mmCIF file of C-alpha atoms in Angstrom:
data_model
loop_
_atom_site.group_PDB
_atom_site.id
_atom_site.type_symbol
_atom_site.label_atom_id
_atom_site.label_comp_id
_atom_site.label_asym_id
_atom_site.label_seq_id
_atom_site.Cartn_x
_atom_site.Cartn_y
_atom_site.Cartn_z
ATOM 1 C CA MET E 1 0.000 0.000 0.000
ATOM 2 C CA SER E 2 1.449 3.379 -0.985
ATOM 3 C CA LYS E 3 1.713 6.200 1.514
ATOM 4 C CA LYS E 4 -0.630 9.161 1.421
ATOM 5 C CA SER E 5 0.700 12.250 -0.321
ATOM 6 C CA ARG E 6 1.021 15.175 2.066
ATOM 7 C CA VAL E 7 -0.270 18.319 0.381
ATOM 8 C CA ILE E 8 -0.215 22.047 1.181
ATOM 9 C CA ILE E 9 -2.702 24.269 -0.650
ATOM 10 C CA ASP E 10 -1.566 27.913 -0.781
ATOM 11 C CA THR E 11 -3.828 30.748 0.375
ATOM 12 C CA ASN E 12 -4.254 32.083 -3.166
ATOM 13 C CA LEU E 13 -6.063 28.883 -4.143
ATOM 14 C CA TRP E 14 -8.329 28.840 -1.068
ATOM 15 C CA ILE E 15 -9.298 32.427 -1.969
ATOM 16 C CA SER E 16 -9.927 31.364 -5.564
ATOM 17 C CA PHE E 17 -12.270 28.597 -4.386
ATOM 18 C CA LEU E 18 -14.243 31.176 -2.380
ATOM 19 C CA ILE E 19 -14.405 33.848 -5.084
ATOM 20 C CA SER E 20 -15.415 31.415 -7.819
ATOM 21 C CA ASN E 21 -17.745 29.505 -5.499
ATOM 22 C CA ASN E 22 -16.370 26.433 -7.264
ATOM 23 C CA PHE E 23 -15.136 23.823 -4.835
ATOM 24 C CA SER E 24 -14.988 20.892 -7.273
ATOM 25 C CA LYS E 25 -11.170 20.822 -7.407
ATOM 26 C CA LEU E 26 -10.938 21.077 -3.628
ATOM 27 C CA ASP E 27 -13.566 18.361 -3.216
ATOM 28 C CA LYS E 28 -11.559 16.046 -5.466
ATOM 29 C CA ILE E 29 -8.507 16.450 -3.256
ATOM 30 C CA LEU E 30 -10.389 16.231 0.043
ATOM 31 C CA ASN E 31 -12.220 13.098 -1.041
ATOM 32 C CA TYR E 32 -9.127 11.430 -2.498
ATOM 33 C CA LYS E 33 -8.084 8.858 0.076
ATOM 34 C CA HIS E 34 -4.421 9.052 -0.913
ATOM 35 C CA CYS E 35 -3.924 12.719 0.079
ATOM 36 C CA THR E 36 -3.607 14.431 3.430
ATOM 37 C CA ILE E 37 -3.991 18.213 3.455
ATOM 38 C CA ILE E 38 -1.517 19.786 5.854
ATOM 39 C CA PHE E 39 -1.937 23.216 7.401
ATOM 40 C CA SER E 40 -0.316 25.426 9.981
ATOM 41 C CA GLN E 41 -1.767 28.051 12.262
ATOM 42 C CA GLU E 42 0.094 30.697 10.244
ATOM 43 C CA LEU E 43 -1.444 29.489 6.974
ATOM 44 C CA LEU E 44 -4.915 29.501 8.540
ATOM 45 C CA GLU E 45 -4.380 33.000 9.957
ATOM 46 C CA GLU E 46 -3.126 34.290 6.600
ATOM 47 C CA PHE E 47 -6.128 32.771 4.825
ATOM 48 C CA ILE E 48 -8.612 34.304 7.281
ATOM 49 C CA GLU E 49 -6.869 37.706 7.218
ATOM 50 C CA VAL E 50 -6.681 37.893 3.421
ATOM 51 C CA SER E 51 -10.182 36.552 2.802
ATOM 52 C CA SER E 52 -11.661 38.990 5.352
ATOM 53 C CA ARG E 53 -10.527 42.017 3.351
ATOM 54 C CA PRO E 54 -13.537 44.044 2.148
ATOM 55 C CA LYS E 55 -12.365 43.967 -1.485
ATOM 56 C CA LEU E 56 -12.595 40.155 -1.392
ATOM 57 C CA MET E 57 -15.570 39.753 0.949
ATOM 58 C CA LYS E 58 -17.798 41.377 -1.678
ATOM 59 C CA TYR E 59 -17.457 38.136 -3.689
ATOM 60 C CA PHE E 60 -18.556 35.791 -0.906
ATOM 61 C CA GLY E 61 -20.207 36.075 2.476
ATOM 62 C CA GLN E 62 -19.093 35.443 6.012
ATOM 63 C CA PHE E 63 -20.998 32.141 5.924
ATOM 64 C CA ALA E 64 -18.927 30.845 2.983
ATOM 65 C CA LEU E 65 -15.726 31.814 4.780
ATOM 66 C CA ALA E 66 -16.846 30.151 8.020
ATOM 67 C CA THR E 67 -17.822 27.008 6.109
ATOM 68 C CA ILE E 68 -14.445 26.671 4.396
ATOM 69 C CA VAL E 69 -12.608 27.294 7.693
ATOM 70 C CA GLU E 70 -14.686 24.492 9.257
ATOM 71 C CA THR E 71 -13.766 22.249 6.323
ATOM 72 C CA ILE E 72 -10.078 23.038 6.809
ATOM 73 C CA GLU E 73 -10.288 22.305 10.525
ATOM 74 C CA GLU E 74 -12.120 19.029 9.839
ATOM 75 C CA PHE E 75 -9.979 17.656 7.020
ATOM 76 C CA ALA E 76 -6.503 19.138 7.503
ATOM 77 C CA GLU E 77 -3.691 17.872 9.661
ATOM 78 C CA PHE E 78 -2.290 20.823 11.585
ATOM 79 C CA ILE E 79 1.485 20.984 11.920
ATOM 80 C CA ASP E 80 3.379 22.816 14.645
ATOM 81 C CA VAL E 81 5.952 24.653 12.529
ATOM 82 C CA THR E 82 9.320 25.325 14.130
ATOM 83 C CA SER E 83 11.541 25.803 11.047
ATOM 84 C CA GLN E 84 12.377 29.381 10.050
ATOM 85 C CA ILE E 85 13.212 29.239 6.335
ATOM 86 C CA LYS E 86 14.586 32.367 4.645
ATOM 87 C CA PHE E 87 14.666 31.531 0.955
ATOM 88 C CA LEU E 88 12.315 33.515 -1.260
ATOM 89 C CA ASN E 89 12.572 37.117 -2.457
ATOM 90 C CA ASP E 90 8.938 37.457 -1.355
ATOM 91 C CA SER E 91 9.698 36.429 2.213
ATOM 92 C CA LYS E 92 6.026 36.454 3.201
ATOM 93 C CA ASP E 93 5.766 33.018 1.554
ATOM 94 C CA ASP E 94 8.768 31.506 3.362
ATOM 95 C CA PHE E 95 6.392 30.136 6.004
ATOM 96 C CA LEU E 96 4.999 27.775 3.358
ATOM 97 C CA LEU E 97 8.454 26.279 2.843
ATOM 98 C CA SER E 98 8.840 25.970 6.620
ATOM 99 C CA LEU E 99 5.494 24.147 6.730
ATOM 100 C CA ALA E 100 6.631 21.940 3.847
ATOM 101 C CA ILE E 101 9.734 20.897 5.791
ATOM 102 C CA ASP E 102 8.112 20.390 9.189
ATOM 103 C CA GLY E 103 5.011 18.788 7.682
ATOM 104 C CA LYS E 104 7.061 16.553 5.377
ATOM 105 C CA ALA E 105 4.959 17.765 2.444
ATOM 106 C CA ASP E 106 5.132 15.940 -0.851
ATOM 107 C CA TYR E 107 3.410 18.781 -2.727
ATOM 108 C CA LEU E 108 2.854 22.501 -2.342
ATOM 109 C CA ILE E 109 0.015 23.521 -4.662
ATOM 110 C CA THR E 110 0.096 27.213 -5.546
ATOM 111 C CA GLY E 111 -0.601 29.820 -8.163
ATOM 112 C CA ASP E 112 2.338 31.965 -7.000
ATOM 113 C CA LYS E 113 4.811 32.401 -9.863
ATOM 114 C CA GLU E 114 7.900 32.775 -7.643
ATOM 115 C CA LEU E 115 7.083 29.588 -5.752
ATOM 116 C CA LEU E 116 6.317 27.715 -8.984
ATOM 117 C CA GLU E 117 9.706 28.765 -10.398
ATOM 118 C CA VAL E 118 11.419 27.073 -7.434
ATOM 119 C CA GLY E 119 10.008 23.751 -8.685
ATOM 120 C CA THR E 120 11.170 21.576 -5.794
ATOM 121 C CA TYR E 121 12.310 22.548 -2.328
ATOM 122 C CA ASN E 122 13.810 20.054 0.109
ATOM 123 C CA GLY E 123 11.882 17.207 -1.512
ATOM 124 C CA THR E 124 8.560 19.073 -1.793
ATOM 125 C CA ILE E 125 7.290 19.437 -5.358
ATOM 126 C CA ILE E 126 5.851 22.913 -5.964
ATOM 127 C CA ILE E 127 3.115 22.594 -8.532
ATOM 128 C CA SER E 128 0.035 24.339 -9.938
ATOM 129 C CA MET E 129 -3.448 23.050 -9.191
ATOM 130 C CA THR E 130 -3.924 21.960 -12.816
ATOM 131 C CA GLU E 131 -0.631 20.047 -12.822
ATOM 132 C CA PHE E 132 -1.495 18.390 -9.510
ATOM 133 C CA LEU E 133 -4.962 17.323 -10.664
ATOM 134 C CA ASN E 134 -3.544 15.999 -13.945
ATOM 135 C CA LYS E 135 -0.787 14.104 -12.125
ATOM 136 C CA PHE E 136 -3.353 12.255 -10.041
ATOM 137 C CA GLU E 137 -5.822 12.077 -12.942
ATOM 138 C CA PHE E 138 -8.456 14.155 -11.144
ATOM 139 C CA ALA E 139 -9.075 16.511 -14.051
#
């Protein structure tokens, strides 16, 4: 039996799910028995802070945000991150690489161009949502 892939989904994609009100890609990952979504408190806080901005809240309501936070808390494995990576030019995303290391992530799914250009970091494959879904034949 193969091990479950450990997956981080970047904030930009969680926001995209909310704005588009299209959770089909997320549902595919959550319902796929061979993936574990990993999260950190910092990732959750960033997601809540960014998604609570008025310019984004006009696309979805507080209920939608609360529902997705409940889903995260139900399905994700929370990691206590202790690593302090300093790698990216956009250092606000370094916490994702720290989570990848401490959470032993196999994949970091993102739409962030700088992260995607890294390709692989310490064994974690940095990949777009489309590439990830195609790799596991979800699409």
